Amino acid sequence: MAHKSRTAEFDSTLVFVDEPQVVTLVSAGKSKRRFVAVAIPSDAENKSNFLAATVSDKDWVKYLESIIDLRYLFTVPTVRILYTFDLQSMKDGKVKLNGIDTAPPEEHLPLAKFFATNHTEAYDFLEDKASDPEKLLIDGEWELTDFGQFQQKYTDIYTFLISEKNWTSFNVSNDNKARILSAFRKRPYQGGFSYVHLFKDLGANVPRSDQISLDKIRYASPGKVEIFGKDEVFSDLQIIIPNFVENRDELKKTYATFHKYLSEHQFLKMKGDDYLAGDATEKYFFYQTEQLAKMMKAPNFAVVKELSNNNALVCAKIILAFYRRLEEASLYFSQGRISYEIEN
Amino acid sequence: MKFAENLPDACPPPEAKEMAFNPAYRIVKTESAESTCFISHNKLGKPLPISVDACRWSSCSFFTDIDQARNIVAKLPKPRGVAQKIAKMELPEKAGLSIKKNNHVDLWFYEGFDPVTAVVDLEEVVDGA
């Protein structure tokens, strides 16, 4: 069934080569739905036909950051609606989009690997990226995969800490807080994927102004990794990671003892929802979890407890997952391959 | 200086300057670069979309980065459907007035300058990037 036509307001040209080649529009209604459109061949010289696709806010930012290409927006998202329109028919800044019910021909689609870096026109983000710098010194031998693994674990910890701060902040919108809560509450915590998806969802929900981003890597011996993010989290990490490195034996012992108890009593296999409040183990779980969080100097036990809906088993599993990521990131510091730059 | 095409009032804008580009790249629609390849959409008689500035509609697009030109011509549907070559050019200051942004140049040619003489090479359009 063909989607209905709708009206959209012209927002901006992104690529101009003698004429607009890529443009973006927003729906004329309250929803302000985003569209991206590419110029397509027209039968008549007096027409400027375009193929348009709806784009989610998340994909729009990813596209502008060159994380995904233009073709992705037209071909991959499950929820996407395609339209055609003639730019020549625009009146008062508005144009009528006509829904299409068949897949567009290949010659009307952009090819893969066309990124926003190829735009000819500047497009301003409403929200700037986090810009507090952090410099890490690197030394020794690094494989390419090492960089990826370290960056992933460091980002996971950063993401957890910024989400925790945002949850308690007065300056963060209720929408954002609802997404943080949803990331914690919507999974079973029965297998490893729950934790992978928890950190992934938290990362996807971090506002652009708080996100961690890699600026540059200068590989040498010694070399340097420069990243941007929020200074308050970087300051916490400069305490949390050296603390882990210094106390890793004691931390490992505490983690292993608690993990072994959960494993031997089949709690690791138990769904979070199947663990009932008031269980005989509840006080022990909360105590062990709080002790581990205190020893690691993160995360904030009270916040995780609240986000876990006061479920002692879920709270424990999440803090144990945090421990594993912190342990892996700290390992690079323990090995002497990475360190914080000391400002003189 | 007179311009090669009839331009709207106050066109080119004050920020347009005489600039040399060596090289500059122009997407052309013929096998060999011909004078018709350096005519604006305005002169070609194409109707001006309301979202486009009339002065810009009277300019010609060039690139100063070959990879950006290749990506656009090979990967976007409309240029991909009509473009034949990428002309590499050496444009002197006296070619006209220009505005350069993000490796893209809007150029309004002076009367008497023949852009065909500035073409130094023609590259096949391939999606190599």
GROMACS .gro file of C-alpha atoms in nm:
model
  473
    1MET     CA    1   0.000   0.000   0.000
    2ALA     CA    2   0.136   0.339  -0.095
    3HIS     CA    3   0.207   0.578   0.192
    4LYS     CA    4   0.010   0.897   0.185
    5SER     CA    5   0.155   1.219   0.062
    6ARG     CA    6   0.269   1.470   0.321
    7THR     CA    7   0.409   1.819   0.334
    8ALA     CA    8   0.763   1.900   0.439
    9GLU     CA    9   0.956   2.221   0.494
   10PHE     CA   10   1.285   2.270   0.320
   11ASP     CA   11   1.567   2.281   0.574
   12SER     CA   12   1.901   2.293   0.397
   13THR     CA   13   2.107   2.199   0.094
   14LEU     CA   14   2.390   1.962   0.180
   15VAL     CA   15   2.549   1.902  -0.160
   16PHE     CA   16   2.537   2.157  -0.442
   17VAL     CA   17   2.686   2.092  -0.784
   18ASP     CA   18   2.533   2.340  -1.029
   19GLU     CA   19   2.206   2.253  -0.853
   20PRO     CA   20   2.104   2.088  -0.523
   21GLN     CA   21   2.208   1.721  -0.517
   22VAL     CA   22   2.139   1.630  -0.155
   23VAL     CA   23   1.896   1.824   0.065
   24THR     CA   24   1.726   1.779   0.399
   25LEU     CA   25   1.370   1.863   0.499
   26VAL     CA   26   1.154   1.838   0.810
   27SER     CA   27   0.784   1.753   0.825
   28ALA     CA   28   0.552   2.049   0.845
   29GLY     CA   29   0.360   1.911   1.145
   30LYS     CA   30   0.450   1.911   1.514
   31SER     CA   31   0.654   1.592   1.492
   32LYS     CA   32   0.933   1.759   1.289
   33ARG     CA   33   1.023   1.430   1.123
   34ARG     CA   34   1.357   1.449   0.940
   35PHE     CA   35   1.397   1.362   0.570
   36VAL     CA   36   1.704   1.336   0.355
   37ALA     CA   37   1.668   1.354  -0.023
   38VAL     CA   38   1.888   1.297  -0.328
   39ALA     CA   39   1.837   1.445  -0.674
   40ILE     CA   40   1.739   1.181  -0.929
   41PRO     CA   41   1.724   1.196  -1.308
   42SER     CA   42   1.408   1.361  -1.443
   43ASP     CA   43   1.230   1.305  -1.773
   44ALA     CA   44   1.163   1.675  -1.816
   45GLU     CA   45   1.421   1.954  -1.806
   46ASN     CA   46   1.187   2.175  -1.606
   47LYS     CA   47   1.169   1.931  -1.314
   48SER     CA   48   1.406   1.878  -1.020
   49ASN     CA   49   1.299   1.538  -0.893
   50PHE     CA   50   1.421   1.396  -0.564
   51LEU     CA   51   1.396   1.067  -0.378
   52ALA     CA   52   1.345   1.124  -0.004
   53ALA     CA   53   1.361   0.896   0.299
   54THR     CA   54   1.252   0.946   0.659
   55VAL     CA   55   1.548   0.947   0.897
   56SER     CA   56   1.549   0.892   1.274
   57ASP     CA   57   1.722   1.154   1.488
   58LYS     CA   58   1.989   0.902   1.587
   59ASP     CA   59   2.067   0.804   1.228
   60TRP     CA   60   2.070   1.168   1.126
   61VAL     CA   61   2.341   1.248   1.379
   62LYS     CA   62   2.535   0.935   1.284
   63TYR     CA   63   2.515   1.036   0.919
   64LEU     CA   64   2.635   1.390   0.991
   65GLU     CA   65   2.922   1.242   1.190
   66SER     CA   66   3.010   1.016   0.893
   67ILE     CA   67   2.950   0.703   1.101
   68ILE     CA   68   2.696   0.577   0.845
   69ASP     CA   69   2.674   0.655   0.475
   70LEU     CA   70   2.394   0.808   0.270
   71ARG     CA   71   2.287   0.479   0.111
   72TYR     CA   72   2.227   0.331   0.456
   73LEU     CA   73   1.954   0.590   0.520
   74PHE     CA   74   1.768   0.485   0.204
   75THR     CA   75   1.812   0.109   0.231
   76VAL     CA   76   1.867  -0.024   0.583
   77PRO     CA   77   1.652   0.123   0.864
   78THR     CA   78   1.349  -0.101   0.930
   79VAL     CA   79   1.130   0.200   0.985
   80ARG     CA   80   1.173   0.417   0.679
   81ILE     CA   81   0.929   0.566   0.434
   82LEU     CA   82   1.033   0.671   0.086
   83TYR     CA   83   0.886   0.959  -0.111
   84THR     CA   84   0.948   1.147  -0.431
   85PHE     CA   85   0.901   1.517  -0.489
   86ASP     CA   86   0.979   1.790  -0.737
   87LEU     CA   87   1.184   2.071  -0.583
   88GLN     CA   88   1.045   2.303  -0.850
   89SER     CA   89   0.700   2.266  -0.696
   90MET     CA   90   0.811   2.417  -0.364
   91LYS     CA   91   0.601   2.709  -0.243
   92ASP     CA   92   0.657   2.917   0.070
   93GLY     CA   93   0.941   2.687   0.170
   94LYS     CA   94   0.716   2.380   0.161
   95VAL     CA   95   0.697   2.089  -0.079
   96LYS     CA   96   0.455   1.798  -0.118
   97LEU     CA   97   0.613   1.453  -0.077
   98ASN     CA   98   0.446   1.163  -0.259
   99GLY     CA   99   0.473   0.823  -0.093
  100ILE     CA  100   0.598   0.535  -0.307
  101ASP     CA  101   0.500   0.172  -0.258
  102THR     CA  102   0.768   0.001  -0.463
  103ALA     CA  103   1.142  -0.016  -0.410
  104PRO     CA  104   1.315   0.263  -0.602
  105PRO     CA  105   1.528   0.159  -0.900
  106GLU     CA  106   1.896   0.115  -0.822
  107GLU     CA  107   1.986   0.414  -1.042
  108HIS     CA  108   1.789   0.638  -0.804
  109LEU     CA  109   1.985   0.530  -0.496
  110PRO     CA  110   2.320   0.670  -0.380
  111LEU     CA  111   2.603   0.419  -0.393
  112ALA     CA  112   2.776   0.298  -0.078
  113LYS     CA  113   3.043   0.503   0.098
  114PHE     CA  114   2.908   0.850   0.029
  115PHE     CA  115   2.966   1.019   0.365
  116ALA     CA  116   2.882   1.363   0.503
  117THR     CA  117   3.248   1.458   0.467
  118ASN     CA  118   3.165   1.503   0.096
  119HIS     CA  119   2.906   1.773   0.162
  120THR     CA  120   2.973   2.101  -0.012
  121GLU     CA  121   2.757   2.301   0.232
  122ALA     CA  122   2.807   2.351   0.604
  123TYR     CA  123   2.529   2.217   0.825
  124ASP     CA  124   2.517   2.326   1.188
  125PHE     CA  125   2.435   2.079   1.461
  126LEU     CA  126   2.202   2.217   1.722
  127GLU     CA  127   2.411   2.054   1.987
  128ASP     CA  128   2.789   2.064   1.999
  129LYS     CA  129   2.997   1.761   2.080
  130ALA     CA  130   3.170   1.738   2.414
  131SER     CA  131   3.501   1.919   2.384
  132ASP     CA  132   3.692   1.865   2.709
  133PRO     CA  133   4.023   1.706   2.603
  134GLU     CA  134   4.188   1.402   2.757
  135LYS     CA  135   4.534   1.285   2.654
  136LEU     CA  136   4.658   0.932   2.707
  137LEU     CA  137   5.018   0.836   2.645
  138ILE     CA  138   5.081   0.505   2.471
  139ASP     CA  139   5.396   0.299   2.474
  140GLY     CA  140   5.518  -0.049   2.387
  141GLU     CA  141   5.383  -0.266   2.108
  142TRP     CA  142   5.020  -0.227   1.995
  143GLU     CA  143   4.824  -0.436   1.749
  144LEU     CA  144   4.538  -0.267   1.566
  145THR     CA  145   4.290  -0.483   1.758
  146ASP     CA  146   4.440  -0.362   2.089
  147PHE     CA  147   4.334  -0.005   2.009
  148GLY     CA  148   3.981  -0.119   1.934
  149GLN     CA  149   3.952  -0.330   2.247
  150PHE     CA  150   4.095  -0.064   2.476
  151GLN     CA  151   3.876   0.207   2.322
  152GLN     CA  152   3.565  -0.012   2.364
  153LYS     CA  153   3.626  -0.085   2.732
  154TYR     CA  154   3.726   0.274   2.812
  155THR     CA  155   3.414   0.400   2.631
  156ASP     CA  156   3.192   0.149   2.818
  157ILE     CA  157   3.316   0.277   3.153
  158TYR     CA  158   3.288   0.641   3.045
  159THR     CA  159   2.934   0.576   2.917
  160PHE     CA  160   2.825   0.410   3.239
  161LEU     CA  161   2.962   0.695   3.450
  162ILE     CA  162   2.809   0.973   3.238
  163SER     CA  163   2.474   0.790   3.235
  164GLU     CA  164   2.489   0.763   3.614
  165LYS     CA  165   2.562   1.137   3.641
  166ASN     CA  166   2.283   1.224   3.397
  167TRP     CA  167   2.036   1.012   3.592
  168THR     CA  168   2.091   1.228   3.901
  169SER     CA  169   2.131   1.561   3.719
  170PHE     CA  170   1.864   1.832   3.732
  171ASN     CA  171   1.975   1.956   3.391
  172VAL     CA  172   1.897   1.638   3.198
  173SER     CA  173   1.560   1.598   3.029
  174ASN     CA  174   1.303   1.348   3.151
  175ASP     CA  175   1.314   1.186   2.805
  176ASN     CA  176   1.681   1.116   2.846
  177LYS     CA  177   1.631   0.982   3.196
  178ALA     CA  178   1.353   0.757   3.067
  179ARG     CA  179   1.594   0.612   2.809
  180ILE     CA  180   1.857   0.547   3.078
  181LEU     CA  181   1.597   0.372   3.293
  182SER     CA  182   1.474   0.168   2.997
  183ALA     CA  183   1.830   0.054   2.919
  184PHE     CA  184   1.856  -0.090   3.272
  185ARG     CA  185   1.508  -0.231   3.310
  186LYS     CA  186   1.429  -0.396   2.978
  187ARG     CA  187   1.666  -0.695   2.988
  188PRO     CA  188   1.666  -1.033   3.163
  189TYR     CA  189   2.027  -1.031   3.294
  190GLN     CA  190   2.047  -1.400   3.226
  191GLY     CA  191   2.342  -1.412   2.988
  192GLY     CA  192   2.637  -1.212   2.861
  193PHE     CA  193   2.439  -1.038   2.589
  194SER     CA  194   2.230  -0.852   2.847
  195TYR     CA  195   2.538  -0.663   2.962
  196VAL     CA  196   2.668  -0.604   2.611
  197HIS     CA  197   2.330  -0.456   2.516
  198LEU     CA  198   2.305  -0.257   2.839
  199PHE     CA  199   2.633  -0.077   2.766
  200LYS     CA  200   2.542  -0.044   2.398
  201ASP     CA  201   2.203   0.110   2.478
  202LEU     CA  202   2.352   0.347   2.734
  203GLY     CA  203   2.607   0.456   2.472
  204ALA     CA  204   2.337   0.516   2.213
  205ASN     CA  205   2.141   0.732   2.457
  206VAL     CA  206   2.423   0.956   2.574
  207PRO     CA  207   2.343   1.309   2.450
  208ARG     CA  208   2.579   1.431   2.183
  209SER     CA  209   2.706   1.702   2.417
  210ASP     CA  210   2.826   1.434   2.661
  211GLN     CA  211   2.960   1.170   2.421
  212ILE     CA  212   3.318   1.053   2.427
  213SER     CA  213   3.492   1.073   2.089
  214LEU     CA  214   3.833   0.990   1.957
  215ASP     CA  215   4.013   1.294   1.820
  216LYS     CA  216   4.340   1.144   1.704
  217ILE     CA  217   4.589   0.868   1.761
  218ARG     CA  218   4.959   0.938   1.710
  219TYR     CA  219   5.124   0.602   1.723
  220ALA     CA  220   5.487   0.604   1.816
  221SER     CA  221   5.685   0.476   2.110
  222PRO     CA  222   5.576   0.676   2.305
  223GLY     CA  223   5.269   0.801   2.120
  224LYS     CA  224   4.946   0.973   2.218
  225VAL     CA  225   4.570   0.918   2.206
  226GLU     CA  226   4.360   1.234   2.224
  227ILE     CA  227   3.992   1.207   2.308
  228PHE     CA  228   3.708   1.446   2.385
  229GLY     CA  229   3.438   1.408   2.645
  230LYS     CA  230   3.323   1.558   2.975
  231ASP     CA  231   3.594   1.672   3.211
  232GLU     CA  232   3.403   1.559   3.520
  233VAL     CA  233   3.405   1.199   3.397
  234PHE     CA  234   3.768   1.214   3.285
  235SER     CA  235   3.858   1.340   3.635
  236ASP     CA  236   3.674   1.045   3.791
  237LEU     CA  237   3.850   0.802   3.558
  238GLN     CA  238   4.187   0.943   3.659
  239ILE     CA  239   4.106   0.827   4.012
  240ILE     CA  240   3.917   0.506   3.931
  241ILE     CA  241   4.172   0.349   3.698
  242PRO     CA  242   4.489   0.412   3.902
  243ASN     CA  243   4.296   0.287   4.208
  244PHE     CA  244   4.212  -0.034   4.023
  245VAL     CA  245   4.572  -0.079   3.911
  246GLU     CA  246   4.699  -0.027   4.266
  247ASN     CA  247   4.443  -0.255   4.433
  248ARG     CA  248   4.379  -0.508   4.159
  249ASP     CA  249   4.472  -0.816   4.366
  250GLU     CA  250   4.231  -0.729   4.645
  251LEU     CA  251   3.960  -0.630   4.395
  252LYS     CA  252   4.003  -0.950   4.199
  253LYS     CA  253   3.972  -1.156   4.516
  254THR     CA  254   3.650  -0.978   4.620
  255TYR     CA  255   3.504  -1.012   4.269
  256ALA     CA  256   3.602  -1.379   4.236
  257THR     CA  257   3.458  -1.474   4.576
  258PHE     CA  258   3.125  -1.311   4.502
  259HIS     CA  259   3.110  -1.437   4.143
  260LYS     CA  260   3.186  -1.790   4.261
  261TYR     CA  261   2.903  -1.775   4.514
  262LEU     CA  262   2.657  -1.659   4.247
  263SER     CA  263   2.776  -1.926   4.007
  264GLU     CA  264   2.770  -2.214   4.255
  265HIS     CA  265   2.419  -2.124   4.370
  266GLN     CA  266   2.288  -2.094   4.013
  267PHE     CA  267   2.221  -1.720   4.045
  268LEU     CA  268   2.416  -1.637   3.729
  269LYS     CA  269   2.167  -1.843   3.528
  270MET     CA  270   1.866  -1.692   3.704
  271LYS     CA  271   1.661  -1.424   3.528
  272GLY     CA  272   1.656  -1.094   3.713
  273ASP     CA  273   1.277  -1.100   3.735
  274ASP     CA  274   1.284  -1.445   3.897
  275TYR     CA  275   1.478  -1.314   4.194
  276LEU     CA  276   1.225  -1.204   4.453
  277ALA     CA  277   1.256  -0.915   4.694
  278GLY     CA  278   1.312  -1.034   5.049
  279ASP     CA  279   1.509  -1.341   4.941
  280ALA     CA  280   1.744  -1.468   5.211
  281THR     CA  281   2.043  -1.368   5.000
  282GLU     CA  282   1.927  -1.011   4.939
  283LYS     CA  283   2.119  -0.845   5.222
  284TYR     CA  284   2.434  -1.040   5.135
  285PHE     CA  285   2.408  -0.943   4.768
  286PHE     CA  286   2.359  -0.577   4.844
  287TYR     CA  287   2.645  -0.581   5.096
  288GLN     CA  288   2.890  -0.754   4.861
  289THR     CA  289   2.791  -0.532   4.570
  290GLU     CA  290   2.827  -0.213   4.769
  291GLN     CA  291   3.166  -0.323   4.902
  292LEU     CA  292   3.293  -0.396   4.551
  293ALA     CA  293   3.163  -0.061   4.419
  294LYS     CA  294   3.329   0.121   4.710
  295MET     CA  295   3.657  -0.057   4.651
  296MET     CA  296   3.644   0.032   4.279
  297LYS     CA  297   3.536   0.391   4.364
  298ALA     CA  298   3.262   0.342   4.103
  299PRO     CA  299   2.987   0.308   4.005
  300ASN     CA  300   2.754   0.484   4.249
  301PHE     CA  301   2.592   0.193   4.432
  302ALA     CA  302   2.275   0.384   4.527
  303VAL     CA  303   2.215   0.486   4.165
  304VAL     CA  304   2.264   0.135   4.028
  305LYS     CA  305   2.036  -0.002   4.301
  306GLU     CA  306   1.764   0.244   4.202
  307LEU     CA  307   1.805   0.179   3.829
  308SER     CA  308   1.793  -0.196   3.901
  309ASN     CA  309   1.454  -0.145   4.065
  310ASN     CA  310   1.610  -0.245   4.402
  311ASN     CA  311   1.665  -0.595   4.266
  312ALA     CA  312   1.971  -0.720   4.454
  313LEU     CA  313   2.062  -0.983   4.194
  314VAL     CA  314   2.036  -0.743   3.899
  315CYS     CA  315   2.227  -0.475   4.090
  316ALA     CA  316   2.502  -0.729   4.165
  317LYS     CA  317   2.524  -0.856   3.808
  318ILE     CA  318   2.551  -0.503   3.667
  319ILE     CA  319   2.828  -0.401   3.904
  320LEU     CA  320   3.013  -0.725   3.832
  321ALA     CA  321   2.983  -0.645   3.458
  322PHE     CA  322   3.122  -0.298   3.529
  323TYR     CA  323   3.412  -0.461   3.717
  324ARG     CA  324   3.500  -0.681   3.417
  325ARG     CA  325   3.515  -0.382   3.181
  326LEU     CA  326   3.716  -0.177   3.427
  327GLU     CA  327   3.955  -0.468   3.477
  328GLU     CA  328   4.012  -0.501   3.101
  329ALA     CA  329   4.067  -0.127   3.051
  330SER     CA  330   4.297  -0.107   3.355
  331LEU     CA  331   4.506  -0.394   3.225
  332TYR     CA  332   4.655  -0.167   2.957
  333PHE     CA  333   4.760   0.075   3.234
  334SER     CA  334   4.899  -0.210   3.445
  335GLN     CA  335   5.103  -0.330   3.148
  336GLY     CA  336   5.259   0.016   3.111
  337ARG     CA  337   5.123   0.049   2.759
  338ILE     CA  338   4.899   0.341   2.844
  339SER     CA  339   4.914   0.618   3.105
  340TYR     CA  340   4.767   0.957   3.181
  341GLU     CA  341   4.964   1.256   3.066
  342ILE     CA  342   5.078   1.455   3.368
  343GLU     CA  343   5.042   1.829   3.304
  344ASN     CA  344   5.340   2.029   3.428
  345MET     CA  345   3.508   4.346  -1.589
  346LYS     CA  346   3.216   4.201  -1.780
  347PHE     CA  347   3.091   3.853  -1.713
  348ALA     CA  348   3.033   3.576  -1.966
  349GLU     CA  349   2.667   3.547  -1.870
  350ASN     CA  350   2.392   3.793  -1.782
  351LEU     CA  351   2.382   3.794  -1.402
  352PRO     CA  352   2.116   3.907  -1.154
  353ASP     CA  353   2.164   4.237  -0.970
  354ALA     CA  354   2.438   4.237  -0.703
  355CYS     CA  355   2.581   3.919  -0.848
  356PRO     CA  356   2.847   3.795  -0.778
  357PRO     CA  357   2.824   3.887  -0.408
  358PRO     CA  358   3.097   4.105  -0.249
  359GLU     CA  359   3.276   3.805  -0.094
  360ALA     CA  360   3.351   3.663  -0.441
  361LYS     CA  361   3.719   3.712  -0.527
  362GLU     CA  362   3.961   3.656  -0.811
  363MET     CA  363   4.134   3.331  -0.722
  364ALA     CA  364   4.358   3.093  -0.912
  365PHE     CA  365   4.285   2.722  -0.881
  366ASN     CA  366   4.549   2.479  -0.990
  367PRO     CA  367   4.405   2.231  -1.016
  368ALA     CA  368   4.027   2.263  -1.018
  369TYR     CA  369   3.791   1.986  -1.123
  370ARG     CA  370   3.466   2.018  -1.319
  371ILE     CA  371   3.217   1.738  -1.380
  372VAL     CA  372   3.136   1.739  -1.753
  373LYS     CA  373   2.860   1.566  -1.946
  374THR     CA  374   3.042   1.512  -2.276
  375GLU     CA  375   3.330   1.287  -2.381
  376SER     CA  376   3.548   1.588  -2.454
  377ALA     CA  377   3.520   1.910  -2.255
  378GLU     CA  378   3.323   2.154  -2.468
  379SER     CA  379   3.214   2.513  -2.410
  380THR     CA  380   2.863   2.389  -2.329
  381CYS     CA  381   3.010   2.214  -2.026
  382PHE     CA  382   3.083   2.552  -1.866
  383ILE     CA  383   2.739   2.710  -1.887
  384SER     CA  384   2.529   2.775  -1.578
  385HIS     CA  385   2.186   2.624  -1.524
  386ASN     CA  386   2.045   2.976  -1.555
  387LYS     CA  387   2.184   3.022  -1.905
  388LEU     CA  388   2.073   2.672  -1.997
  389GLY     CA  389   1.720   2.792  -1.925
  390LYS     CA  390   1.652   2.560  -1.634
  391PRO     CA  391   1.389   2.702  -1.397
  392LEU     CA  392   1.527   2.832  -1.068
  393PRO     CA  393   1.414   2.625  -0.766
  394ILE     CA  394   1.285   2.856  -0.494
  395SER     CA  395   1.542   2.717  -0.248
  396VAL     CA  396   1.838   2.824  -0.463
  397ASP     CA  397   1.988   3.170  -0.480
  398ALA     CA  398   1.949   3.323  -0.827
  399CYS     CA  399   2.312   3.432  -0.836
  400ARG     CA  400   2.435   3.084  -0.752
  401TRP     CA  401   2.209   2.945  -1.025
  402SER     CA  402   2.420   3.154  -1.264
  403SER     CA  403   2.752   3.005  -1.150
  404CYS     CA  404   2.951   2.694  -1.242
  405SER     CA  405   3.056   2.439  -0.980
  406PHE     CA  406   3.418   2.326  -0.946
  407PHE     CA  407   3.605   2.122  -0.688
  408THR     CA  408   3.953   2.163  -0.552
  409ASP     CA  409   3.962   1.807  -0.417
  410ILE     CA  410   3.957   1.527  -0.672
  411ASP     CA  411   3.831   1.267  -0.423
  412GLN     CA  412   3.529   1.479  -0.336
  413ALA     CA  413   3.453   1.527  -0.707
  414ARG     CA  414   3.490   1.152  -0.768
  415ASN     CA  415   3.264   1.064  -0.475
  416ILE     CA  416   2.991   1.300  -0.586
  417VAL     CA  417   2.997   1.212  -0.953
  418ALA     CA  418   3.019   0.837  -0.902
  419LYS     CA  419   2.790   0.791  -0.602
  420LEU     CA  420   2.504   1.039  -0.626
  421PRO     CA  421   2.222   0.934  -0.861
  422LYS     CA  422   2.183   1.243  -1.075
  423PRO     CA  423   2.547   1.316  -1.159
  424ARG     CA  424   2.607   0.942  -1.195
  425GLY     CA  425   2.338   0.926  -1.460
  426VAL     CA  426   2.470   1.202  -1.683
  427ALA     CA  427   2.838   1.269  -1.611
  428GLN     CA  428   3.095   1.148  -1.857
  429LYS     CA  429   3.427   1.280  -1.730
  430ILE     CA  430   3.599   1.489  -1.468
  431ALA     CA  431   3.793   1.773  -1.630
  432LYS     CA  432   4.113   1.873  -1.454
  433MET     CA  433   4.175   2.243  -1.507
  434GLU     CA  434   4.424   2.516  -1.433
  435LEU     CA  435   4.215   2.824  -1.367
  436PRO     CA  436   4.400   3.158  -1.348
  437GLU     CA  437   4.289   3.448  -1.129
  438LYS     CA  438   4.153   3.625  -1.435
  439ALA     CA  439   3.909   3.344  -1.514
  440GLY     CA  440   3.643   3.518  -1.306
  441LEU     CA  441   3.516   3.569  -0.953
  442SER     CA  442   3.484   3.279  -0.713
  443ILE     CA  443   3.357   3.173  -0.373
  444LYS     CA  444   3.524   2.866  -0.222
  445LYS     CA  445   3.366   2.662   0.059
  446ASN     CA  446   3.444   2.304   0.165
  447ASN     CA  447   3.652   2.234  -0.148
  448HIS     CA  448   3.362   2.347  -0.366
  449VAL     CA  449   3.393   2.659  -0.582
  450ASP     CA  450   3.113   2.870  -0.733
  451LEU     CA  451   3.267   3.051  -1.029
  452TRP     CA  452   3.130   3.331  -1.246
  453PHE     CA  453   3.344   3.350  -1.561
  454TYR     CA  454   3.461   3.678  -1.705
  455GLU     CA  455   3.366   3.751  -2.062
  456GLY     CA  456   3.647   3.656  -2.298
  457PHE     CA  457   3.786   3.373  -2.086
  458ASP     CA  458   3.756   3.038  -2.263
  459PRO     CA  459   3.741   2.763  -1.998
  460VAL     CA  460   3.803   2.493  -2.259
  461THR     CA  461   4.160   2.621  -2.291
  462ALA     CA  462   4.211   2.568  -1.917
  463VAL     CA  463   4.141   2.194  -1.936
  464VAL     CA  464   4.462   1.996  -1.889
  465ASP     CA  465   4.325   1.645  -1.847
  466LEU     CA  466   4.004   1.441  -1.860
  467GLU     CA  467   3.943   1.155  -1.618
  468GLU     CA  468   3.697   0.872  -1.662
  469VAL     CA  469   3.421   0.856  -1.401
  470VAL     CA  470   3.480   0.552  -1.184
  471ASP     CA  471   3.362   0.459  -0.839
  472GLY     CA  472   3.704   0.394  -0.702
  473ALA     CA  473   3.670   0.527  -0.350
   0.00000   0.00000   0.00000
